[in-house]
Amino acid sequence: MNLPAESVSTALVARAVLFDMDGTLVDSTAVVEQVWGEFAARYGLDIAEILRTSHGVQAGDTVRRFAPAGADVVALTAELGAMERVRTEGIVALPGAAALLRALPADAVALVTSADRILADVRMGAAGLPMPATAVTADLVTRGKPHPEGYLRAAELLGVEPADAVVFEDAPAGIAAGLAAGIRTVAVGPNTGVVPDGVPHIPDYSAVTASVEAGPDGRPVISFLL
């Protein structure tokens, strides 16, 4: 979905900020397409359909959906994960992502990703972005996106109610997860699908500003202008 040529600015106030990783903070498109393309070629699968439905969900869920009957899903998922961890060429941060992270209080930020912790560390490092101290990775949840477990867990770890947080997400599954958690959600980039009504949509963080003040309880209050 492309943004209109002119869009109205949106103001949001939050106590915590929850970011997806791939496509939201980190552009890893080249590696993702390469690895899943090899998987599709091996089994004669439709790579376009895999990429269309795999964005934002855990790798194991995609393997389970597309692998041939009788395939060892656990072994295949591990193999694909190992491939992804050693391929970092072309991975970059989204425009404005590094500056936005620097502007936010570290104790009010969490990463919520369908990648496991090792892959998250690799990709954030390759993009030159700091790993938030609070990270809910695939190995820490029992149900991946679009289930809201990861986002609810992140809000809990940061000590905020879902209504006091904001999610930044780029994939339909992740946007659905944020909304299901009862968290205000911002859609990022070109791969969001049809953005639900009331969800702001930004191309990247180039025009996003964030200011931080201390609330009555001494905890940070973050004001965004999108």
PDB file of N, CA and C in Angstrom, residues 17-120:
ATOM      1  N   VAL A  17       7.341   1.719  23.830  1.00  0.00           N
ATOM      2  CA  VAL A  17       7.348   1.564  22.379  1.00  0.00           C
ATOM      3  C   VAL A  17       7.833   0.157  22.049  1.00  0.00           C
ATOM      4  N   LEU A  18       7.050  -0.563  21.262  1.00  0.00           N
ATOM      5  CA  LEU A  18       7.348  -1.949  20.925  1.00  0.00           C
ATOM      6  C   LEU A  18       7.572  -2.044  19.419  1.00  0.00           C
ATOM      7  N   PHE A  19       8.753  -2.484  19.019  1.00  0.00           N
ATOM      8  CA  PHE A  19       9.111  -2.554  17.615  1.00  0.00           C
ATOM      9  C   PHE A  19       9.202  -4.002  17.142  1.00  0.00           C
ATOM     10  N   ASP A  20       8.626  -4.297  15.998  1.00  0.00           N
ATOM     11  CA  ASP A  20       9.001  -5.480  15.238  1.00  0.00           C
ATOM     12  C   ASP A  20      10.411  -5.229  14.685  1.00  0.00           C
ATOM     13  N   MET A  21      11.029  -6.257  14.096  1.00  0.00           N
ATOM     14  CA  MET A  21      12.380  -6.070  13.569  1.00  0.00           C
ATOM     15  C   MET A  21      12.405  -6.050  12.044  1.00  0.00           C
ATOM     16  N   ASP A  22      12.283  -7.206  11.403  1.00  0.00           N
ATOM     17  CA  ASP A  22      12.421  -7.287   9.946  1.00  0.00           C
ATOM     18  C   ASP A  22      11.336  -6.478   9.251  1.00  0.00           C
ATOM     19  N   GLY A  23      11.769  -5.533   8.418  1.00  0.00           N
ATOM     20  CA  GLY A  23      10.828  -4.696   7.689  1.00  0.00           C
ATOM     21  C   GLY A  23      10.358  -3.500   8.477  1.00  0.00           C
ATOM     22  N   THR A  24      10.612  -3.495   9.799  1.00  0.00           N
ATOM     23  CA  THR A  24      10.166  -2.399  10.655  1.00  0.00           C
ATOM     24  C   THR A  24      11.343  -1.554  11.113  1.00  0.00           C
ATOM     25  N   LEU A  25      12.364  -2.180  11.648  1.00  0.00           N
ATOM     26  CA  LEU A  25      13.612  -1.486  11.972  1.00  0.00           C
ATOM     27  C   LEU A  25      14.713  -1.829  10.967  1.00  0.00           C
ATOM     28  N   VAL A  26      14.694  -3.058  10.495  1.00  0.00           N
ATOM     29  CA  VAL A  26      15.764  -3.606   9.660  1.00  0.00           C
ATOM     30  C   VAL A  26      15.204  -4.031   8.313  1.00  0.00           C
ATOM     31  N   ASP A  27      15.844  -3.603   7.238  1.00  0.00           N
ATOM     32  CA  ASP A  27      15.490  -4.088   5.896  1.00  0.00           C
ATOM     33  C   ASP A  27      16.378  -5.288   5.573  1.00  0.00           C
ATOM     34  N   SER A  28      15.791  -6.473   5.689  1.00  0.00           N
ATOM     35  CA  SER A  28      16.519  -7.721   5.409  1.00  0.00           C
ATOM     36  C   SER A  28      15.929  -8.435   4.201  1.00  0.00           C
ATOM     37  N   THR A  29      15.259  -7.686   3.341  1.00  0.00           N
ATOM     38  CA  THR A  29      14.511  -8.273   2.223  1.00  0.00           C
ATOM     39  C   THR A  29      15.376  -9.180   1.366  1.00  0.00           C
ATOM     40  N   ALA A  30      16.583  -8.749   1.039  1.00  0.00           N
ATOM     41  CA  ALA A  30      17.429  -9.519   0.122  1.00  0.00           C
ATOM     42  C   ALA A  30      17.739 -10.901   0.696  1.00  0.00           C
ATOM     43  N   VAL A  31      18.092 -10.958   1.976  1.00  0.00           N
ATOM     44  CA  VAL A  31      18.425 -12.237   2.599  1.00  0.00           C
ATOM     45  C   VAL A  31      17.190 -13.129   2.708  1.00  0.00           C
ATOM     46  N   VAL A  32      16.087 -12.547   3.126  1.00  0.00           N
ATOM     47  CA  VAL A  32      14.845 -13.325   3.281  1.00  0.00           C
ATOM     48  C   VAL A  32      14.437 -13.950   1.948  1.00  0.00           C
ATOM     49  N   GLU A  33      14.457 -13.167   0.892  1.00  0.00           N
ATOM     50  CA  GLU A  33      14.057 -13.685  -0.415  1.00  0.00           C
ATOM     51  C   GLU A  33      15.030 -14.747  -0.907  1.00  0.00           C
ATOM     52  N   GLN A  34      16.298 -14.579  -0.606  1.00  0.00           N
ATOM     53  CA  GLN A  34      17.302 -15.556  -1.035  1.00  0.00           C
ATOM     54  C   GLN A  34      17.099 -16.896  -0.339  1.00  0.00           C
ATOM     55  N   VAL A  35      16.945 -16.874   0.982  1.00  0.00           N
ATOM     56  CA  VAL A  35      16.819 -18.117   1.746  1.00  0.00           C
ATOM     57  C   VAL A  35      15.520 -18.836   1.413  1.00  0.00           C
ATOM     58  N   TRP A  36      14.415 -18.117   1.397  1.00  0.00           N
ATOM     59  CA  TRP A  36      13.145 -18.763   1.090  1.00  0.00           C
ATOM     60  C   TRP A  36      13.066 -19.177  -0.380  1.00  0.00           C
ATOM     61  N   GLY A  37      13.781 -18.467  -1.248  1.00  0.00           N
ATOM     62  CA  GLY A  37      13.840 -18.876  -2.650  1.00  0.00           C
ATOM     63  C   GLY A  37      14.522 -20.228  -2.806  1.00  0.00           C
ATOM     64  N   GLU A  38      15.574 -20.467  -2.034  1.00  0.00           N
ATOM     65  CA  GLU A  38      16.251 -21.761  -2.079  1.00  0.00           C
ATOM     66  C   GLU A  38      15.355 -22.872  -1.528  1.00  0.00           C
ATOM     67  N   PHE A  39      14.616 -22.557  -0.478  1.00  0.00           N
ATOM     68  CA  PHE A  39      13.657 -23.518   0.081  1.00  0.00           C
ATOM     69  C   PHE A  39      12.588 -23.868  -0.954  1.00  0.00           C
ATOM     70  N   ALA A  40      12.043 -22.839  -1.617  1.00  0.00           N
ATOM     71  CA  ALA A  40      10.996 -23.066  -2.612  1.00  0.00           C
ATOM     72  C   ALA A  40      11.516 -23.886  -3.789  1.00  0.00           C
ATOM     73  N   ALA A  41      12.729 -23.578  -4.246  1.00  0.00           N
ATOM     74  CA  ALA A  41      13.290 -24.302  -5.391  1.00  0.00           C
ATOM     75  C   ALA A  41      13.520 -25.771  -5.056  1.00  0.00           C
ATOM     76  N   ARG A  42      13.925 -26.047  -3.833  1.00  0.00           N
ATOM     77  CA  ARG A  42      14.193 -27.424  -3.427  1.00  0.00           C
ATOM     78  C   ARG A  42      12.946 -28.298  -3.528  1.00  0.00           C
ATOM     79  N   TYR A  43      11.807 -27.722  -3.177  1.00  0.00           N
ATOM     80  CA  TYR A  43      10.581 -28.520  -3.124  1.00  0.00           C
ATOM     81  C   TYR A  43       9.569 -28.168  -4.216  1.00  0.00           C
ATOM     82  N   GLY A  44       9.984 -27.353  -5.188  1.00  0.00           N
ATOM     83  CA  GLY A  44       9.092 -27.000  -6.281  1.00  0.00           C
ATOM     84  C   GLY A  44       7.896 -26.190  -5.833  1.00  0.00           C
ATOM     85  N   LEU A  45       8.121 -25.249  -4.910  1.00  0.00           N
ATOM     86  CA  LEU A  45       7.036 -24.460  -4.340  1.00  0.00           C
ATOM     87  C   LEU A  45       6.967 -23.080  -4.991  1.00  0.00           C
ATOM     88  N   ASP A  46       5.857 -22.405  -4.782  1.00  0.00           N
ATOM     89  CA  ASP A  46       5.627 -21.072  -5.332  1.00  0.00           C
ATOM     90  C   ASP A  46       6.254 -20.043  -4.395  1.00  0.00           C
ATOM     91  N   ILE A  47       7.399 -19.485  -4.784  1.00  0.00           N
ATOM     92  CA  ILE A  47       8.102 -18.551  -3.920  1.00  0.00           C
ATOM     93  C   ILE A  47       7.269 -17.304  -3.662  1.00  0.00           C
ATOM     94  N   ALA A  48       6.507 -16.855  -4.665  1.00  0.00           N
ATOM     95  CA  ALA A  48       5.688 -15.654  -4.466  1.00  0.00           C
ATOM     96  C   ALA A  48       4.658 -15.876  -3.365  1.00  0.00           C
ATOM     97  N   GLU A  49       4.065 -17.056  -3.330  1.00  0.00           N
ATOM     98  CA  GLU A  49       3.073 -17.351  -2.303  1.00  0.00           C
ATOM     99  C   GLU A  49       3.723 -17.483  -0.926  1.00  0.00           C
ATOM    100  N   ILE A  50       4.914 -18.070  -0.884  1.00  0.00           N
ATOM    101  CA  ILE A  50       5.627 -18.178   0.394  1.00  0.00           C
ATOM    102  C   ILE A  50       5.945 -16.795   0.943  1.00  0.00           C
ATOM    103  N   LEU A  51       6.483 -15.921   0.103  1.00  0.00           N
ATOM    104  CA  LEU A  51       6.835 -14.589   0.570  1.00  0.00           C
ATOM    105  C   LEU A  51       5.598 -13.791   0.958  1.00  0.00           C
ATOM    106  N   ARG A  52       4.509 -14.005   0.235  1.00  0.00           N
ATOM    107  CA  ARG A  52       3.279 -13.256   0.528  1.00  0.00           C
ATOM    108  C   ARG A  52       2.723 -13.605   1.902  1.00  0.00           C
ATOM    109  N   THR A  53       2.859 -14.859   2.297  1.00  0.00           N
ATOM    110  CA  THR A  53       2.218 -15.313   3.541  1.00  0.00           C
ATOM    111  C   THR A  53       3.193 -15.465   4.712  1.00  0.00           C
ATOM    112  N   SER A  54       4.490 -15.437   4.451  1.00  0.00           N
ATOM    113  CA  SER A  54       5.458 -15.694   5.524  1.00  0.00           C
ATOM    114  C   SER A  54       5.887 -14.428   6.237  1.00  0.00           C
ATOM    115  N   HIS A  55       5.622 -13.283   5.655  1.00  0.00           N
ATOM    116  CA  HIS A  55       6.135 -12.024   6.197  1.00  0.00           C
ATOM    117  C   HIS A  55       5.590 -11.788   7.595  1.00  0.00           C
ATOM    118  N   GLY A  56       6.509 -11.691   8.558  1.00  0.00           N
ATOM    119  CA  GLY A  56       6.126 -11.365   9.919  1.00  0.00           C
ATOM    120  C   GLY A  56       5.774 -12.545  10.800  1.00  0.00           C
ATOM    121  N   VAL A  57       5.777 -13.759  10.259  1.00  0.00           N
ATOM    122  CA  VAL A  57       5.438 -14.928  11.075  1.00  0.00           C
ATOM    123  C   VAL A  57       6.699 -15.757  11.321  1.00  0.00           C
ATOM    124  N   GLN A  58       6.629 -16.635  12.299  1.00  0.00           N
ATOM    125  CA  GLN A  58       7.787 -17.450  12.629  1.00  0.00           C
ATOM    126  C   GLN A  58       8.118 -18.420  11.496  1.00  0.00           C
ATOM    127  N   ALA A  59       9.417 -18.645  11.289  1.00  0.00           N
ATOM    128  CA  ALA A  59       9.864 -19.515  10.203  1.00  0.00           C
ATOM    129  C   ALA A  59       9.265 -20.909  10.317  1.00  0.00           C
ATOM    130  N   GLY A  60       9.187 -21.432  11.532  1.00  0.00           N
ATOM    131  CA  GLY A  60       8.646 -22.774  11.712  1.00  0.00           C
ATOM    132  C   GLY A  60       7.208 -22.884  11.249  1.00  0.00           C
ATOM    133  N   ASP A  61       6.424 -21.824  11.436  1.00  0.00           N
ATOM    134  CA  ASP A  61       5.038 -21.844  10.980  1.00  0.00           C
ATOM    135  C   ASP A  61       4.966 -21.889   9.458  1.00  0.00           C
ATOM    136  N   THR A  62       5.871 -21.162   8.793  1.00  0.00           N
ATOM    137  CA  THR A  62       5.893 -21.175   7.332  1.00  0.00           C
ATOM    138  C   THR A  62       6.361 -22.530   6.805  1.00  0.00           C
ATOM    139  N   VAL A  63       7.400 -23.089   7.411  1.00  0.00           N
ATOM    140  CA  VAL A  63       7.876 -24.414   6.993  1.00  0.00           C
ATOM    141  C   VAL A  63       6.769 -25.439   7.161  1.00  0.00           C
ATOM    142  N   ARG A  64       6.093 -25.386   8.274  1.00  0.00           N
ATOM    143  CA  ARG A  64       5.005 -26.340   8.551  1.00  0.00           C
ATOM    144  C   ARG A  64       3.908 -26.238   7.495  1.00  0.00           C
ATOM    145  N   ARG A  65       3.653 -25.026   7.037  1.00  0.00           N
ATOM    146  CA  ARG A  65       2.589 -24.818   6.056  1.00  0.00           C
ATOM    147  C   ARG A  65       2.967 -25.318   4.671  1.00  0.00           C
ATOM    148  N   PHE A  66       4.231 -25.140   4.273  1.00  0.00           N
ATOM    149  CA  PHE A  66       4.611 -25.387   2.885  1.00  0.00           C
ATOM    150  C   PHE A  66       5.443 -26.647   2.656  1.00  0.00           C
ATOM    151  N   ALA A  67       6.078 -27.182   3.680  1.00  0.00           N
ATOM    152  CA  ALA A  67       6.937 -28.351   3.471  1.00  0.00           C
ATOM    153  C   ALA A  67       6.111 -29.546   3.035  1.00  0.00           C
ATOM    154  N   PRO A  68       6.685 -30.421   2.223  1.00  0.00           N
ATOM    155  CA  PRO A  68       5.946 -31.607   1.779  1.00  0.00           C
ATOM    156  C   PRO A  68       5.619 -32.532   2.941  1.00  0.00           C
ATOM    157  N   ALA A  69       4.585 -33.330   2.732  1.00  0.00           N
ATOM    158  CA  ALA A  69       4.154 -34.279   3.765  1.00  0.00           C
ATOM    159  C   ALA A  69       5.320 -35.175   4.167  1.00  0.00           C
ATOM    160  N   GLY A  70       5.473 -35.378   5.465  1.00  0.00           N
ATOM    161  CA  GLY A  70       6.530 -36.242   5.968  1.00  0.00           C
ATOM    162  C   GLY A  70       7.850 -35.555   6.199  1.00  0.00           C
ATOM    163  N   ALA A  71       7.957 -34.279   5.815  1.00  0.00           N
ATOM    164  CA  ALA A  71       9.219 -33.566   6.010  1.00  0.00           C
ATOM    165  C   ALA A  71       9.462 -33.319   7.500  1.00  0.00           C
ATOM    166  N   ASP A  72      10.721 -33.255   7.876  1.00  0.00           N
ATOM    167  CA  ASP A  72      11.100 -32.974   9.256  1.00  0.00           C
ATOM    168  C   ASP A  72      11.075 -31.458   9.443  1.00  0.00           C
ATOM    169  N   VAL A  73       9.958 -30.950   9.956  1.00  0.00           N
ATOM    170  CA  VAL A  73       9.764 -29.511  10.067  1.00  0.00           C
ATOM    171  C   VAL A  73      10.808 -28.881  10.986  1.00  0.00           C
ATOM    172  N   VAL A  74      11.112 -29.535  12.082  1.00  0.00           N
ATOM    173  CA  VAL A  74      12.083 -28.990  13.033  1.00  0.00           C
ATOM    174  C   VAL A  74      13.458 -28.884  12.387  1.00  0.00           C
ATOM    175  N   ALA A  75      13.866 -29.933  11.690  1.00  0.00           N
ATOM    176  CA  ALA A  75      15.186 -29.922  11.054  1.00  0.00           C
ATOM    177  C   ALA A  75      15.251 -28.881   9.936  1.00  0.00           C
ATOM    178  N   LEU A  76      14.190 -28.785   9.145  1.00  0.00           N
ATOM    179  CA  LEU A  76      14.165 -27.804   8.060  1.00  0.00           C
ATOM    180  C   LEU A  76      14.214 -26.381   8.602  1.00  0.00           C
ATOM    181  N   THR A  77      13.472 -26.130   9.658  1.00  0.00           N
ATOM    182  CA  THR A  77      13.465 -24.802  10.259  1.00  0.00           C
ATOM    183  C   THR A  77      14.851 -24.448  10.789  1.00  0.00           C
ATOM    184  N   ALA A  78      15.501 -25.405  11.420  1.00  0.00           N
ATOM    185  CA  ALA A  78      16.848 -25.176  11.935  1.00  0.00           C
ATOM    186  C   ALA A  78      17.828 -24.902  10.795  1.00  0.00           C
ATOM    187  N   GLU A  79      17.671 -25.632   9.702  1.00  0.00           N
ATOM    188  CA  GLU A  79      18.555 -25.429   8.553  1.00  0.00           C
ATOM    189  C   GLU A  79      18.391 -24.032   7.973  1.00  0.00           C
ATOM    190  N   LEU A  80      17.149 -23.606   7.802  1.00  0.00           N
ATOM    191  CA  LEU A  80      16.899 -22.270   7.266  1.00  0.00           C
ATOM    192  C   LEU A  80      17.423 -21.195   8.217  1.00  0.00           C
ATOM    193  N   GLY A  81      17.244 -21.422   9.515  1.00  0.00           N
ATOM    194  CA  GLY A  81      17.752 -20.473  10.495  1.00  0.00           C
ATOM    195  C   GLY A  81      19.257 -20.338  10.426  1.00  0.00           C
ATOM    196  N   ALA A  82      19.943 -21.465  10.260  1.00  0.00           N
ATOM    197  CA  ALA A  82      21.406 -21.439  10.156  1.00  0.00           C
ATOM    198  C   ALA A  82      21.848 -20.670   8.913  1.00  0.00           C
ATOM    199  N   MET A  83      21.106 -20.828   7.814  1.00  0.00           N
ATOM    200  CA  MET A  83      21.425 -20.092   6.590  1.00  0.00           C
ATOM    201  C   MET A  83      21.259 -18.586   6.807  1.00  0.00           C
ATOM    202  N   GLU A  84      20.180 -18.205   7.467  1.00  0.00           N
ATOM    203  CA  GLU A  84      19.912 -16.784   7.666  1.00  0.00           C
ATOM    204  C   GLU A  84      20.957 -16.119   8.557  1.00  0.00           C
ATOM    205  N   ARG A  85      21.472 -16.859   9.519  1.00  0.00           N
ATOM    206  CA  ARG A  85      22.397 -16.261  10.480  1.00  0.00           C
ATOM    207  C   ARG A  85      23.739 -15.877   9.875  1.00  0.00           C
ATOM    208  N   VAL A  86      24.101 -16.514   8.764  1.00  0.00           N
ATOM    209  CA  VAL A  86      25.406 -16.218   8.169  1.00  0.00           C
ATOM    210  C   VAL A  86      25.296 -15.337   6.931  1.00  0.00           C
ATOM    211  N   ARG A  87      24.092 -14.894   6.626  1.00  0.00           N
ATOM    212  CA  ARG A  87      23.893 -14.048   5.444  1.00  0.00           C
ATOM    213  C   ARG A  87      23.427 -12.663   5.911  1.00  0.00           C
ATOM    214  N   THR A  88      24.306 -11.698   5.770  1.00  0.00           N
ATOM    215  CA  THR A  88      23.991 -10.352   6.245  1.00  0.00           C
ATOM    216  C   THR A  88      24.158  -9.300   5.156  1.00  0.00           C
ATOM    217  N   GLU A  89      24.614  -9.708   3.972  1.00  0.00           N
ATOM    218  CA  GLU A  89      24.836  -8.728   2.907  1.00  0.00           C
ATOM    219  C   GLU A  89      23.526  -8.039   2.541  1.00  0.00           C
ATOM    220  N   GLY A  90      23.562  -6.725   2.492  1.00  0.00           N
ATOM    221  CA  GLY A  90      22.384  -5.959   2.091  1.00  0.00           C
ATOM    222  C   GLY A  90      21.472  -5.574   3.242  1.00  0.00           C
ATOM    223  N   ILE A  91      21.748  -6.051   4.445  1.00  0.00           N
ATOM    224  CA  ILE A  91      20.909  -5.700   5.593  1.00  0.00           C
ATOM    225  C   ILE A  91      21.243  -4.282   6.051  1.00  0.00           C
ATOM    226  N   VAL A  92      20.230  -3.444   6.117  1.00  0.00           N
ATOM    227  CA  VAL A  92      20.417  -2.050   6.536  1.00  0.00           C
ATOM    228  C   VAL A  92      19.265  -1.640   7.444  1.00  0.00           C
ATOM    229  N   ALA A  93      19.482  -0.568   8.184  1.00  0.00           N
ATOM    230  CA  ALA A  93      18.407   0.001   8.995  1.00  0.00           C
ATOM    231  C   ALA A  93      17.466   0.805   8.118  1.00  0.00           C
ATOM    232  N   LEU A  94      16.181   0.829   8.472  1.00  0.00           N
ATOM    233  CA  LEU A  94      15.247   1.701   7.782  1.00  0.00           C
ATOM    234  C   LEU A  94      15.634   3.154   8.030  1.00  0.00           C
ATOM    235  N   PRO A  95      15.383   4.025   7.069  1.00  0.00           N
ATOM    236  CA  PRO A  95      15.712   5.439   7.259  1.00  0.00           C
ATOM    237  C   PRO A  95      15.079   6.005   8.528  1.00  0.00           C
ATOM    238  N   GLY A  96      15.900   6.641   9.328  1.00  0.00           N
ATOM    239  CA  GLY A  96      15.436   7.277  10.554  1.00  0.00           C
ATOM    240  C   GLY A  96      15.343   6.361  11.753  1.00  0.00           C
ATOM    241  N   ALA A  97      15.535   5.053  11.575  1.00  0.00           N
ATOM    242  CA  ALA A  97      15.366   4.114  12.685  1.00  0.00           C
ATOM    243  C   ALA A  97      16.415   4.335  13.775  1.00  0.00           C
ATOM    244  N   ALA A  98      17.668   4.512  13.389  1.00  0.00           N
ATOM    245  CA  ALA A  98      18.730   4.682  14.379  1.00  0.00           C
ATOM    246  C   ALA A  98      18.508   5.944  15.205  1.00  0.00           C
ATOM    247  N   ALA A  99      18.139   7.033  14.540  1.00  0.00           N
ATOM    248  CA  ALA A  99      17.913   8.286  15.257  1.00  0.00           C
ATOM    249  C   ALA A  99      16.729   8.169  16.209  1.00  0.00           C
ATOM    250  N   LEU A 100      15.672   7.475  15.782  1.00  0.00           N
ATOM    251  CA  LEU A 100      14.512   7.320  16.653  1.00  0.00           C
ATOM    252  C   LEU A 100      14.864   6.493  17.880  1.00  0.00           C
ATOM    253  N   LEU A 101      15.591   5.419  17.703  1.00  0.00           N
ATOM    254  CA  LEU A 101      15.982   4.601  18.849  1.00  0.00           C
ATOM    255  C   LEU A 101      16.838   5.393  19.825  1.00  0.00           C
ATOM    256  N   ARG A 102      17.726   6.232  19.306  1.00  0.00           N
ATOM    257  CA  ARG A 102      18.567   7.043  20.189  1.00  0.00           C
ATOM    258  C   ARG A 102      17.736   8.043  20.982  1.00  0.00           C
ATOM    259  N   ALA A 103      16.616   8.473  20.424  1.00  0.00           N
ATOM    260  CA  ALA A 103      15.792   9.482  21.081  1.00  0.00           C
ATOM    261  C   ALA A 103      14.900   8.903  22.166  1.00  0.00           C
ATOM    262  N   LEU A 104      14.773   7.589  22.214  1.00  0.00           N
ATOM    263  CA  LEU A 104      13.838   6.958  23.142  1.00  0.00           C
ATOM    264  C   LEU A 104      14.553   6.472  24.397  1.00  0.00           C
ATOM    265  N   PRO A 105      13.907   6.530  25.564  1.00  0.00           N
ATOM    266  CA  PRO A 105      14.510   5.986  26.779  1.00  0.00           C
ATOM    267  C   PRO A 105      14.644   4.472  26.688  1.00  0.00           C
ATOM    268  N   ALA A 106      15.815   3.964  26.981  1.00  0.00           N
ATOM    269  CA  ALA A 106      16.101   2.537  26.797  1.00  0.00           C
ATOM    270  C   ALA A 106      15.149   1.646  27.572  1.00  0.00           C
ATOM    271  N   ASP A 107      14.708   2.106  28.745  1.00  0.00           N
ATOM    272  CA  ASP A 107      13.856   1.260  29.573  1.00  0.00           C
ATOM    273  C   ASP A 107      12.385   1.318  29.169  1.00  0.00           C
ATOM    274  N   ALA A 108      12.100   2.015  28.054  1.00  0.00           N
ATOM    275  CA  ALA A 108      10.725   2.093  27.555  1.00  0.00           C
ATOM    276  C   ALA A 108      10.583   1.478  26.172  1.00  0.00           C
ATOM    277  N   VAL A 109      11.603   0.725  25.743  1.00  0.00           N
ATOM    278  CA  VAL A 109      11.633   0.155  24.391  1.00  0.00           C
ATOM    279  C   VAL A 109      11.780  -1.353  24.456  1.00  0.00           C
ATOM    280  N   ALA A 110      11.031  -2.053  23.594  1.00  0.00           N
ATOM    281  CA  ALA A 110      11.183  -3.506  23.468  1.00  0.00           C
ATOM    282  C   ALA A 110      11.163  -3.897  22.000  1.00  0.00           C
ATOM    283  N   LEU A 111      11.875  -4.964  21.693  1.00  0.00           N
ATOM    284  CA  LEU A 111      11.819  -5.591  20.377  1.00  0.00           C
ATOM    285  C   LEU A 111      10.922  -6.817  20.491  1.00  0.00           C
ATOM    286  N   VAL A 112      10.003  -6.969  19.544  1.00  0.00           N
ATOM    287  CA  VAL A 112       9.114  -8.135  19.519  1.00  0.00           C
ATOM    288  C   VAL A 112       9.182  -8.704  18.108  1.00  0.00           C
ATOM    289  N   THR A 113       9.918  -9.800  17.946  1.00  0.00           N
ATOM    290  CA  THR A 113      10.222 -10.302  16.612  1.00  0.00           C
ATOM    291  C   THR A 113       9.933 -11.789  16.466  1.00  0.00           C
ATOM    292  N   SER A 114       9.613 -12.183  15.238  1.00  0.00           N
ATOM    293  CA  SER A 114       9.405 -13.593  14.937  1.00  0.00           C
ATOM    294  C   SER A 114      10.714 -14.330  14.710  1.00  0.00           C
ATOM    295  N   ALA A 115      11.823 -13.599  14.744  1.00  0.00           N
ATOM    296  CA  ALA A 115      13.144 -14.235  14.671  1.00  0.00           C
ATOM    297  C   ALA A 115      13.543 -14.749  16.054  1.00  0.00           C
ATOM    298  N   ASP A 116      14.447 -15.745  16.082  1.00  0.00           N
ATOM    299  CA  ASP A 116      14.967 -16.165  17.388  1.00  0.00           C
ATOM    300  C   ASP A 116      16.041 -15.179  17.837  1.00  0.00           C
ATOM    301  N   ARG A 117      16.522 -15.352  19.058  1.00  0.00           N
ATOM    302  CA  ARG A 117      17.426 -14.354  19.629  1.00  0.00           C
ATOM    303  C   ARG A 117      18.732 -14.259  18.845  1.00  0.00           C
ATOM    304  N   ILE A 118      19.256 -15.394  18.408  1.00  0.00           N
ATOM    305  CA  ILE A 118      20.532 -15.354  17.679  1.00  0.00           C
ATOM    306  C   ILE A 118      20.385 -14.557  16.392  1.00  0.00           C
ATOM    307  N   LEU A 119      19.324 -14.842  15.633  1.00  0.00           N
ATOM    308  CA  LEU A 119      19.118 -14.138  14.369  1.00  0.00           C
ATOM    309  C   LEU A 119      18.831 -12.661  14.615  1.00  0.00           C
ATOM    310  N   ALA A 120      18.079 -12.356  15.668  1.00  0.00           N
ATOM    311  CA  ALA A 120      17.798 -10.951  15.982  1.00  0.00           C
ATOM    312  C   ALA A 120      19.091 -10.197  16.270  1.00  0.00           C
TER     313      ALA A 120
END
